[in-house]
Short mmCIF file of C-alpha atoms in Angstrom, two decimals:
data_model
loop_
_atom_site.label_atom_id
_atom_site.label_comp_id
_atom_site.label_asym_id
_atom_site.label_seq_id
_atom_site.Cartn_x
_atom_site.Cartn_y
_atom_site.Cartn_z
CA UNK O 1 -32.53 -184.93 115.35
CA UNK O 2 -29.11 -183.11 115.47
CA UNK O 3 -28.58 -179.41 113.78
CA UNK O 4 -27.77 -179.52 110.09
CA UNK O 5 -26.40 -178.15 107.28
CA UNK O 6 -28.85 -178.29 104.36
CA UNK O 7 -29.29 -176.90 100.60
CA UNK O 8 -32.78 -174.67 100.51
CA UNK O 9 -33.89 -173.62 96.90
CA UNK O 10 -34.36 -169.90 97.38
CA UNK O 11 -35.79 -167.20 94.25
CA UNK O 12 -32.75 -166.71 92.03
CA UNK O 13 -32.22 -162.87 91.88
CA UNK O 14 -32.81 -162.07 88.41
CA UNK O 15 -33.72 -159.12 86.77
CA UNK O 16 -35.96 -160.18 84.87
CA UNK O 17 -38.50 -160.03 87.68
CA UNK O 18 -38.23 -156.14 87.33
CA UNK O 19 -40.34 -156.43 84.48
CA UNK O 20 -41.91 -159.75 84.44
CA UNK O 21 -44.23 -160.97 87.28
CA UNK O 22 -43.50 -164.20 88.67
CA UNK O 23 -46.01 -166.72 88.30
CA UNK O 24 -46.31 -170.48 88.58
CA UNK O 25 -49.21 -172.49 86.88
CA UNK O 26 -50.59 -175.81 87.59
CA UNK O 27 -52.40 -177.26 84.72
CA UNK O 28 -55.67 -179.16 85.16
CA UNK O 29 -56.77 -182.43 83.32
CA UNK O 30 -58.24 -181.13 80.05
CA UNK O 31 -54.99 -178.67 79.43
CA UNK O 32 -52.81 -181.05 78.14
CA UNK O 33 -49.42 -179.83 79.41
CA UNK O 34 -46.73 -182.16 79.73
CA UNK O 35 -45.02 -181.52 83.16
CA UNK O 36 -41.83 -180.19 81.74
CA UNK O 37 -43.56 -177.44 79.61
CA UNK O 38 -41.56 -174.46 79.71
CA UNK O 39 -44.12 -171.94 79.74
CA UNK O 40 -45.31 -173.69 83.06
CA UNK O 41 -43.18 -170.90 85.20
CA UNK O 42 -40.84 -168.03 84.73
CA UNK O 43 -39.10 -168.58 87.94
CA UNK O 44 -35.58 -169.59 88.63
CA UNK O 45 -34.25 -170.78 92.01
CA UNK O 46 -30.71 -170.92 93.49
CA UNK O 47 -29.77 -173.83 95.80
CA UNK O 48 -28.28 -172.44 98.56
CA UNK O 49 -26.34 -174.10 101.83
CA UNK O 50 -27.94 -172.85 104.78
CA UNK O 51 -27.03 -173.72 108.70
CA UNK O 52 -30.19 -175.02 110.36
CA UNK O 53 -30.28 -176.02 114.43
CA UNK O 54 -32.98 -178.81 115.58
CA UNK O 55 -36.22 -176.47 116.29
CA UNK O 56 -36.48 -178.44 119.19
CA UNK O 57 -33.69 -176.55 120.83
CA UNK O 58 -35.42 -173.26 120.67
CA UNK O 59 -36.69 -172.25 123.95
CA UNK O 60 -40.67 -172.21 124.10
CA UNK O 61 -40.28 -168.52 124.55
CA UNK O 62 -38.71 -167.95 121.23
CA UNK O 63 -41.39 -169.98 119.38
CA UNK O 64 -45.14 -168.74 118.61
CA UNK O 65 -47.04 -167.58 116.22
CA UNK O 66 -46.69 -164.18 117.33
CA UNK O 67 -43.35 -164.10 117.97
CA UNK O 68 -41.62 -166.01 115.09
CA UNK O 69 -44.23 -166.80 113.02
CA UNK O 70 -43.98 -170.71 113.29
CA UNK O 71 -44.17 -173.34 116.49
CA UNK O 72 -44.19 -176.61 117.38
CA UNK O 73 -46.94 -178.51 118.96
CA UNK O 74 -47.23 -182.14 119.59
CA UNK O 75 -50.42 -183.51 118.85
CA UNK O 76 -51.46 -187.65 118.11
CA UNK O 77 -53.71 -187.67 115.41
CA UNK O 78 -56.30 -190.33 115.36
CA UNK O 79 -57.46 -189.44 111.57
CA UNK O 80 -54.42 -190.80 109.72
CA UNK O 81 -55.97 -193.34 106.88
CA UNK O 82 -56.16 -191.09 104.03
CA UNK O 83 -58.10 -193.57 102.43
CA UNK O 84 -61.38 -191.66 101.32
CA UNK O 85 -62.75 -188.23 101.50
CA UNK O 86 -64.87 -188.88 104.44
CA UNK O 87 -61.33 -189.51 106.18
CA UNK O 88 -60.07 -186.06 104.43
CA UNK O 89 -63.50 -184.51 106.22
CA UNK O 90 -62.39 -186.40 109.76
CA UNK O 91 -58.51 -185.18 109.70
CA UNK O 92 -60.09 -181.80 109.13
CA UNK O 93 -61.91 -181.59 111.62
CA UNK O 94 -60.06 -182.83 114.19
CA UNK O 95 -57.21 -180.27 113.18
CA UNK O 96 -59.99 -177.40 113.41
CA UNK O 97 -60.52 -178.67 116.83
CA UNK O 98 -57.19 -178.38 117.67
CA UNK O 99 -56.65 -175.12 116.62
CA UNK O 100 -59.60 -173.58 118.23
CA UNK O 101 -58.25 -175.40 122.28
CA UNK O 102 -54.50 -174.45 121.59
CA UNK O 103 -55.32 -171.20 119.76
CA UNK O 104 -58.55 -170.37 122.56
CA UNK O 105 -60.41 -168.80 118.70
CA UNK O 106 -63.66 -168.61 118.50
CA UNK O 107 -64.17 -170.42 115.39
CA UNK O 108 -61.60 -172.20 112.79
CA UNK O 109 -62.28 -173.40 109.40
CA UNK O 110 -59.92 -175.51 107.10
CA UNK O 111 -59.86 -174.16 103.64
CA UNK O 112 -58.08 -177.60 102.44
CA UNK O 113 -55.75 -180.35 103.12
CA UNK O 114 -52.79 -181.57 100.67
CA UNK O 115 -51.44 -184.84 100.53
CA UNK O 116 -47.38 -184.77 99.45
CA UNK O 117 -45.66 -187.28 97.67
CA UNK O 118 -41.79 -186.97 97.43
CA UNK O 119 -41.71 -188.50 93.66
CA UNK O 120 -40.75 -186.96 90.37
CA UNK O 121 -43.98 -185.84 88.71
CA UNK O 122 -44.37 -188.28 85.82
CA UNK O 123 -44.88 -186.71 82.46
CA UNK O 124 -48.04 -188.07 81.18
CA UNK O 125 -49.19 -187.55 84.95
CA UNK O 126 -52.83 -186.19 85.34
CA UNK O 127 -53.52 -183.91 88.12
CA UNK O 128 -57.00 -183.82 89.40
CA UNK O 129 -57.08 -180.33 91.70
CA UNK O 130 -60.36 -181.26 92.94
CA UNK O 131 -59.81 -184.28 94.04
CA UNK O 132 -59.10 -184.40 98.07
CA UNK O 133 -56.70 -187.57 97.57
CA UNK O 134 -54.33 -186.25 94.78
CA UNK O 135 -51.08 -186.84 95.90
CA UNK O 136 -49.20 -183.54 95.26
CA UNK O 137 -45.23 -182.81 95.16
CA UNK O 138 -43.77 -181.05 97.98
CA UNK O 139 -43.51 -177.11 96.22
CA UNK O 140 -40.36 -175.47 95.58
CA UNK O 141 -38.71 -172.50 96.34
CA UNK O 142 -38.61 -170.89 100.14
CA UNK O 143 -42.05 -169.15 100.07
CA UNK O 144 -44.93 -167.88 102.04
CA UNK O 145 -48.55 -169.12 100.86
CA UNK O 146 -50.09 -166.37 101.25
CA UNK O 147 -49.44 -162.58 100.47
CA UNK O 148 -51.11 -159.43 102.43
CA UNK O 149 -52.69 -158.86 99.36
CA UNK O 150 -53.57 -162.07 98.84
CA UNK O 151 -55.39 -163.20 102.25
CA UNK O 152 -57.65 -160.79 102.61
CA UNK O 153 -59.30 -162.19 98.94
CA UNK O 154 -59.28 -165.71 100.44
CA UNK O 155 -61.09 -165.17 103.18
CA UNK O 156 -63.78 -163.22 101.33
CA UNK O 157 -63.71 -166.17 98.76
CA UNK O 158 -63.99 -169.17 101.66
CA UNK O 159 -66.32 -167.25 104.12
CA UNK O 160 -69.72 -167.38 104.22
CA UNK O 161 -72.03 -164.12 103.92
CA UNK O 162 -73.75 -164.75 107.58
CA UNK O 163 -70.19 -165.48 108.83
CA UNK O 164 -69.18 -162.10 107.19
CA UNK O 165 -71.16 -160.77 108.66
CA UNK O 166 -70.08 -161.38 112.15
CA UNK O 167 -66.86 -161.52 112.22
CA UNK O 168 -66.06 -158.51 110.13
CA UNK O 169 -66.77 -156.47 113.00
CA UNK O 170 -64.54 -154.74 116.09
CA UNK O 171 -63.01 -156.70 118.05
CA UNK O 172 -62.32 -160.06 116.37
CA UNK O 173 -59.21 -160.91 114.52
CA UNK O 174 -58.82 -163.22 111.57
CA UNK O 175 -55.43 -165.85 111.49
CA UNK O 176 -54.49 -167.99 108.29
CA UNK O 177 -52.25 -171.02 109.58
CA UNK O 178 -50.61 -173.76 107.97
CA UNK O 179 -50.52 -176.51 109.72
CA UNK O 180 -47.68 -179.77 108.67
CA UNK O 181 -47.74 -183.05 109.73
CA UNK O 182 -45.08 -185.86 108.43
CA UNK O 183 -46.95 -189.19 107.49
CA UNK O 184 -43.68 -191.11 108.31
CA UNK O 185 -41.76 -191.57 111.80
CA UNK O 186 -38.56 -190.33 110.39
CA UNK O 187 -38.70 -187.94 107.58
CA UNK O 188 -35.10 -187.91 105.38
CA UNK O 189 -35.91 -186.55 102.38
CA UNK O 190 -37.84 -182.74 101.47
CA UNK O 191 -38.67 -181.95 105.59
CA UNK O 192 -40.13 -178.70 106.54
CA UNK O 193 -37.83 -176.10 107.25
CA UNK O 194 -39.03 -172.65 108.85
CA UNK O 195 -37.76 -169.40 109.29
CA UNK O 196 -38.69 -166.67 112.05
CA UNK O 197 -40.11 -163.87 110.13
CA UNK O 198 -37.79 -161.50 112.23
CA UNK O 199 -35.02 -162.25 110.90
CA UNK O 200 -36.85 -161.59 107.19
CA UNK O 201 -35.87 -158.50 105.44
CA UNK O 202 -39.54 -157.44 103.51
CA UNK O 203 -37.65 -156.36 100.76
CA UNK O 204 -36.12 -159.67 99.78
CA UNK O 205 -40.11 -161.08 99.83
CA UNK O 206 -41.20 -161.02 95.88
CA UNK O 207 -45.13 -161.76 95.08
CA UNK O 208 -45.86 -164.04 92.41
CA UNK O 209 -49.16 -165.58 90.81
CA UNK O 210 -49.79 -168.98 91.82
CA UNK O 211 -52.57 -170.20 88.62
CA UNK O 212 -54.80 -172.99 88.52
CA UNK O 213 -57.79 -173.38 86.21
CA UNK O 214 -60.30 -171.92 88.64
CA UNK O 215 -58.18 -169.41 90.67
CA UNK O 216 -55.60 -167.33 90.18
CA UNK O 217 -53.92 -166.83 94.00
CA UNK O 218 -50.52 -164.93 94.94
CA UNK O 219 -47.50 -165.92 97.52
CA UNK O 220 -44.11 -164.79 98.42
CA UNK O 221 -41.02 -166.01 97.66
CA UNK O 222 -37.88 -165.34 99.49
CA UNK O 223 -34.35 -164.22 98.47
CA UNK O 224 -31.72 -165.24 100.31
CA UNK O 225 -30.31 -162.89 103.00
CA UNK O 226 -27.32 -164.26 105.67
CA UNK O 227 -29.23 -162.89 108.37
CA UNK O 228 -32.08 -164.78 107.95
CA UNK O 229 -32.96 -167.83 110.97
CA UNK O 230 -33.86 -171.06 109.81
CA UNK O 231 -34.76 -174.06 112.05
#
């Protein structure tokens, strides 16, 4: 892979966001939304050129999660037949597992595991959120999932009361990762791109709702800024 010079959809700056909330919903089966409905989403992007080097040229010192927010780790997953739930349950795991060695936690959880498909979303297209093997699209807009608002409530939502109970205590810390993994040797089309939060002005982060029919969760999107460091 060679350094690039790529088009990233970033939140247009508009001002109607200075009195409307950005939000995003994802109908479920019995809402009977077409994908194109309007009323879907209030937010606009702006395709934007942006100069991106190969992460692998960044020096193992400029990576980390503490240090830029993102890093690469090369793992060979056994777990890749996304065939049933069960093999959902197995990829899981085996991710939690290597978290907890590469991380040294003391415990790791996975809240859930998407499965991408880089396809138009058909019209008459139903999306079942609780099922494990819905293929969903990869998102748009440069974003961050989740919100310091935001994570707090999802870890009180996905942790259990004895758990609660000792971990909310002195001494430990909680993390929320993402963790990405292509499904093809070579990927051309829609691959990740990340950017080291230090080179992230917080004032160019807006919060929006992110709905579904059972939950109502919030992320960031990004406005472009030159400065910012993409890989």
């Amino acid at each position: 892979m060679t350094d690039v010079t790529a088009s990233i959809e970033f939140l247009a700056d508009s001002p109607r966001y200075k009195t409307e909330r950005p939000y995003i919903y994802h109908p479920g089966i019995k809402d009977g939304c077409s994908a194109d409905d309007p009323r879907l989403t209030n937010i606009s992007f702006a395709s934007i050129d942006v100069f991106i080097p190969d992460v692998r040229s960044v020096p193992a010192r400029e990576q980390g999660l503490d240090v830029a927010g993102f890093e690469v780790v090369e793992h060979e997953s056994n777990h890749l037949d996304f065939l049933s739930a069960k093999c959902i349950e197995e990829y899981q795991e085996e991710t939690e597992n290597l978290l907890r060695e590469h991380l040294q936690a003391e415990a790791v959880m996975c809240c859930r595991s998407i499965l991408r498909l880089n396809a138009p979303r058909t019209q008459d297209e139903i999306v079942d959120i609780g099922n494990p093997l819905t293929l969903d699209r990869p998102p748009r807009g440069a974003h961050v999932d989740f919100t310091f608002e935001g994570a707090p409530t999802l870890i009180h939502e996905r942790l259990r009361e004895d758990l609660k109970a000792k971990y909310f205590q002195p001494g430990y810390r909680f993390r929320l990762v993402n963790t990405w993994r292509p499904l093809l040797p070579v990927v051309e089309d829609r691959p990740l791109a990340v950017c080291d939060f230090r080179s992230i002005n917080p004032q160019d982060l807006l919060s929006a709702d992110r709905i579904t029919p059972n939950r109502t969760s919030e992320l960031y999107y990004l406005l472009y800024r030159k400065s910012q460091s993409w890989f």
